[in-house]
PDB file of C-alpha atoms in Angstrom:
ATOM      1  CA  UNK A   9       9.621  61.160 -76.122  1.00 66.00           C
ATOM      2  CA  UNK A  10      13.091  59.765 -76.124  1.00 86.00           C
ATOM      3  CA  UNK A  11      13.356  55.779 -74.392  1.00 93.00           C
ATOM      4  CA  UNK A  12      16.693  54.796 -72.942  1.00 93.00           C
ATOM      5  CA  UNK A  13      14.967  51.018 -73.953  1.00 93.00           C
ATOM      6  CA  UNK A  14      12.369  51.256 -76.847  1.00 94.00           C
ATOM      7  CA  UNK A  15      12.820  47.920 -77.080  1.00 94.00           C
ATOM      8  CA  UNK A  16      14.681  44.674 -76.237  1.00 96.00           C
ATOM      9  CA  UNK A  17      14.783  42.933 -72.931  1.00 98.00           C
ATOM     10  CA  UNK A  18      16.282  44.790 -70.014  1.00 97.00           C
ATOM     11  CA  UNK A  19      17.672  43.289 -66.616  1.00 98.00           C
ATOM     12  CA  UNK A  20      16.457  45.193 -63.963  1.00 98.00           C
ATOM     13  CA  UNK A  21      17.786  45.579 -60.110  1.00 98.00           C
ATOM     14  CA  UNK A  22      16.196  47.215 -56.990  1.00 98.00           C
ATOM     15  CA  UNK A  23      17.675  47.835 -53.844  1.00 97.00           C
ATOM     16  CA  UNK A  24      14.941  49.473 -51.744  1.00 97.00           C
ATOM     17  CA  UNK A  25      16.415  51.209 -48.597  1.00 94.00           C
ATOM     18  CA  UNK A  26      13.669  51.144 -46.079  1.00 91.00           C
ATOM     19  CA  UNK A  27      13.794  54.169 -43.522  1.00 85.00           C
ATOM     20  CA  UNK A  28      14.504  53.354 -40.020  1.00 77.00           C
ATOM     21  CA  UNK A  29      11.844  54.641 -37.641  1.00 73.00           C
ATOM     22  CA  UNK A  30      13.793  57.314 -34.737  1.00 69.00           C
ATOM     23  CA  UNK A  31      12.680  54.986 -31.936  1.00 74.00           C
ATOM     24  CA  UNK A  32      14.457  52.236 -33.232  1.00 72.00           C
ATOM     25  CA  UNK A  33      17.291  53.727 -35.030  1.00 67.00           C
ATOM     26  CA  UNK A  34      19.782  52.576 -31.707  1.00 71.00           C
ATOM     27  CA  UNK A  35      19.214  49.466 -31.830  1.00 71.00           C
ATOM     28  CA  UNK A  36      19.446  49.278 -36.217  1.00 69.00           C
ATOM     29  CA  UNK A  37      22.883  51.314 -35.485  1.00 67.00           C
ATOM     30  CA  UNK A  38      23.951  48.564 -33.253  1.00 70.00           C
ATOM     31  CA  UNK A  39      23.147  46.131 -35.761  1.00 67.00           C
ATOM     32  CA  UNK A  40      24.798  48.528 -38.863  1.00 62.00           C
ATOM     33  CA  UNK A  41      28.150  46.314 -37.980  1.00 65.00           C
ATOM     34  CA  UNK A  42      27.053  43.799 -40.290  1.00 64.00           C
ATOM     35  CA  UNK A  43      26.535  44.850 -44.034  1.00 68.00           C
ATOM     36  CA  UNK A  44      23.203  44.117 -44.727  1.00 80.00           C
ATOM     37  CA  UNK A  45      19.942  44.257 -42.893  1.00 83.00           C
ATOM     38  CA  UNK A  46      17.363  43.003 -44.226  1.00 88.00           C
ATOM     39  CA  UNK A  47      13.841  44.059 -43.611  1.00 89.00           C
ATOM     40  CA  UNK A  48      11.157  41.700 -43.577  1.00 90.00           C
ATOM     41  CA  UNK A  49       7.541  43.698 -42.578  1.00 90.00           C
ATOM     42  CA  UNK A  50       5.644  44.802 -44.744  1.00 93.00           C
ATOM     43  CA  UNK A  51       5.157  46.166 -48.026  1.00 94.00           C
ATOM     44  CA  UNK A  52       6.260  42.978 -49.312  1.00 96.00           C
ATOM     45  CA  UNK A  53       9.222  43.475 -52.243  1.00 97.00           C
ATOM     46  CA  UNK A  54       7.238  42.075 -54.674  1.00 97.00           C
ATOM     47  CA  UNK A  55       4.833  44.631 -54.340  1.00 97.00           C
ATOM     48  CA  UNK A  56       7.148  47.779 -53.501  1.00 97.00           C
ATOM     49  CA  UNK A  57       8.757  46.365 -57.230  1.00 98.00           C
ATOM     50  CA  UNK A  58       5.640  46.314 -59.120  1.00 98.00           C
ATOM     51  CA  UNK A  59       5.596  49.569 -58.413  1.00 97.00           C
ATOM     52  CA  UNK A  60       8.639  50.926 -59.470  1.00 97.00           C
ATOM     53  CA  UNK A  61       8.209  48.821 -62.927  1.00 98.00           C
ATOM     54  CA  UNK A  62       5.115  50.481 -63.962  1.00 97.00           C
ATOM     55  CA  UNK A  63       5.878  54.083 -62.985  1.00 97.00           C
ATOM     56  CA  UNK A  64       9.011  53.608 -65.542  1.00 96.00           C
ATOM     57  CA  UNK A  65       6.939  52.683 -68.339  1.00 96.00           C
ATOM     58  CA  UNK A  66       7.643  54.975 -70.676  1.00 95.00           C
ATOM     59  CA  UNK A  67      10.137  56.774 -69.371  1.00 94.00           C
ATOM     60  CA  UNK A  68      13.219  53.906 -69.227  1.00 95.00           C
ATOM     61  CA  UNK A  69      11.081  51.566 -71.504  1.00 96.00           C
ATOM     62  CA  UNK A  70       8.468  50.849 -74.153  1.00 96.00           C
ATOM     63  CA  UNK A  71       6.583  48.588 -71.208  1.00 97.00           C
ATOM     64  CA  UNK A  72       7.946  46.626 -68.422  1.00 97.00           C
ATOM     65  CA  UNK A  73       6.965  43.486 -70.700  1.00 97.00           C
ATOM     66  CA  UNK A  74      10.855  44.462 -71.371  1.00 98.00           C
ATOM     67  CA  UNK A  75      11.651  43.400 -67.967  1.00 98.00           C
ATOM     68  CA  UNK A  76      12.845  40.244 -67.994  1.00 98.00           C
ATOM     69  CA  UNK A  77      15.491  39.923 -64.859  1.00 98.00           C
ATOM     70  CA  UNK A  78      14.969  41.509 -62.058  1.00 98.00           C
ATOM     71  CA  UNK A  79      16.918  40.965 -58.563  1.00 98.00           C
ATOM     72  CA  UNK A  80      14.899  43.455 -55.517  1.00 98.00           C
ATOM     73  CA  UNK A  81      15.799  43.308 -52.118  1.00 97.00           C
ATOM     74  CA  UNK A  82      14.619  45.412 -49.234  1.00 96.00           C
ATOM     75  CA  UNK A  83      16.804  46.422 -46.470  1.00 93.00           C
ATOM     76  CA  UNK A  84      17.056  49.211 -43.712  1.00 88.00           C
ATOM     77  CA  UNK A  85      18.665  52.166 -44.179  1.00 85.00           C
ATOM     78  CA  UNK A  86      21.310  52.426 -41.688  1.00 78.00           C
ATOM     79  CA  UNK A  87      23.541  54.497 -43.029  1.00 77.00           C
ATOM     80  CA  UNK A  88      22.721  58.978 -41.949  1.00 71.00           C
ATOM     81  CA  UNK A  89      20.439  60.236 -42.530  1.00 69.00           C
ATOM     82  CA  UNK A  90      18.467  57.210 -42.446  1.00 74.00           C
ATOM     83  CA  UNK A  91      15.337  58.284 -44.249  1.00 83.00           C
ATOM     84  CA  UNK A  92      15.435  56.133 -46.866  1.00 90.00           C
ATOM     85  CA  UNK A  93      15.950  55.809 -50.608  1.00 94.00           C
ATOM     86  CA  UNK A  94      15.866  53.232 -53.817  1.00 96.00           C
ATOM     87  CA  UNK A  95      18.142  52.612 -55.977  1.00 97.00           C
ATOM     88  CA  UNK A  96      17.462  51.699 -59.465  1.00 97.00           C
ATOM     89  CA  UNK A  97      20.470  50.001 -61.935  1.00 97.00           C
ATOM     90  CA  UNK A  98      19.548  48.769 -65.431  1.00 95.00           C
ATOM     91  CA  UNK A  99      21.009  47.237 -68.432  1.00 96.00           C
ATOM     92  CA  UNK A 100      19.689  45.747 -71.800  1.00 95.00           C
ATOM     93  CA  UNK A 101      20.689  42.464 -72.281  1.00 94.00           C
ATOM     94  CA  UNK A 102      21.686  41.138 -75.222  1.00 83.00           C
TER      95      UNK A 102
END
Protein backbone atom coordinates (compact mmCIF):
# COMPACT_ATOMS: atom_id res chain seq x y z
CA UNK A 1 0.00 0.00 0.00
CA UNK A 2 1.24 3.41 -0.92
CA UNK A 3 2.43 5.80 2.52
CA UNK A 4 2.27 9.54 2.09
CA UNK A 5 5.24 9.08 5.13
CA UNK A 6 7.06 5.63 4.97
CA UNK A 7 9.38 7.14 6.90
CA UNK A 8 10.95 10.23 8.53
CA UNK A 9 9.50 12.31 11.28
CA UNK A 10 6.24 14.08 10.61
CA UNK A 11 4.71 17.18 12.54
CA UNK A 12 1.34 16.56 13.17
CA UNK A 13 -1.74 19.11 14.06
CA UNK A 14 -5.34 18.46 15.31
CA UNK A 15 -8.00 20.76 15.61
CA UNK A 16 -10.94 18.74 16.98
CA UNK A 17 -14.30 20.62 16.52
CA UNK A 18 -16.49 19.39 19.27
CA UNK A 19 -20.35 19.43 18.37
CA UNK A 20 -22.47 21.76 20.24
CA UNK A 21 -25.39 20.05 21.95
CA UNK A 22 -29.10 21.88 20.47
CA UNK A 23 -29.92 22.96 24.03
CA UNK A 24 -27.01 24.92 24.33
CA UNK A 25 -26.26 26.00 20.90
CA UNK A 26 -27.85 29.87 21.96
CA UNK A 27 -25.86 30.48 24.34
CA UNK A 28 -22.33 28.94 22.22
CA UNK A 29 -23.82 31.37 19.31
CA UNK A 30 -23.70 34.18 21.71
CA UNK A 31 -20.33 33.38 22.60
CA UNK A 32 -19.26 32.60 18.55
CA UNK A 33 -18.21 36.57 18.69
CA UNK A 34 -14.96 35.63 19.89
CA UNK A 35 -12.78 33.28 17.63
CA UNK A 36 -12.14 30.48 19.60
CA UNK A 37 -13.98 28.46 22.16
CA UNK A 38 -12.43 26.22 23.77
CA UNK A 39 -13.93 23.15 25.24
CA UNK A 40 -12.76 21.79 28.33
CA UNK A 41 -15.16 18.44 29.40
CA UNK A 42 -14.38 15.57 28.62
CA UNK A 43 -12.75 13.31 26.35
CA UNK A 44 -9.64 14.87 27.32
CA UNK A 45 -7.38 15.96 23.95
CA UNK A 46 -4.84 13.82 24.81
CA UNK A 47 -6.95 11.01 24.52
CA UNK A 48 -9.33 12.13 21.51
CA UNK A 49 -5.40 12.46 19.80
CA UNK A 50 -4.23 9.11 20.60
CA UNK A 51 -6.82 8.16 18.73
CA UNK A 52 -6.54 9.77 15.64
CA UNK A 53 -2.59 8.77 15.64
CA UNK A 54 -3.16 5.15 15.68
CA UNK A 55 -6.09 4.87 13.26
CA UNK A 56 -3.49 6.61 10.65
CA UNK A 57 -0.97 4.07 11.05
CA UNK A 58 -0.53 2.85 7.96
CA UNK A 59 -2.41 4.81 6.01
CA UNK A 60 -0.40 8.50 6.38
CA UNK A 61 2.60 6.64 8.04
CA UNK A 62 4.83 3.63 8.66
CA UNK A 63 3.78 4.10 12.67
CA UNK A 64 3.00 7.10 14.63
CA UNK A 65 6.62 6.50 16.21
CA UNK A 66 6.93 9.11 13.11
CA UNK A 67 5.05 11.56 15.06
CA UNK A 68 7.18 13.70 16.57
CA UNK A 69 5.23 17.32 16.88
CA UNK A 70 2.02 17.45 17.43
CA UNK A 71 -0.13 20.71 18.45
CA UNK A 72 -4.25 19.36 19.31
CA UNK A 73 -6.69 21.56 20.57
CA UNK A 74 -10.36 20.99 21.17
CA UNK A 75 -12.90 23.58 20.63
CA UNK A 76 -16.75 23.90 19.92
CA UNK A 77 -18.08 23.96 16.79
CA UNK A 78 -19.89 27.10 16.39
CA UNK A 79 -19.92 27.65 13.11
CA UNK A 80 -23.65 25.77 11.00
CA UNK A 81 -24.23 23.16 11.09
CA UNK A 82 -22.60 22.66 14.27
CA UNK A 83 -22.21 18.91 14.35
CA UNK A 84 -18.83 18.71 14.51
CA UNK A 85 -15.68 17.72 12.64
CA UNK A 86 -11.60 17.28 12.89
CA UNK A 87 -9.30 18.52 11.04
CA UNK A 88 -6.11 16.86 10.34
CA UNK A 89 -2.83 18.98 8.69
CA UNK A 90 0.55 17.22 8.33
CA UNK A 91 3.98 17.77 7.14
CA UNK A 92 7.38 15.84 7.24
CA UNK A 93 9.91 17.68 8.72
CA UNK A 94 13.12 17.79 7.67
Amino acid sequence: SFLLYPEGAVAMEIIFYWKVAIKNLAQVRKLANQKIIYDTKKPDVDNLSKFVLDELNGVIYKDDHQVVKLTATKVLHTEPLNTGKTLVTFHKIN
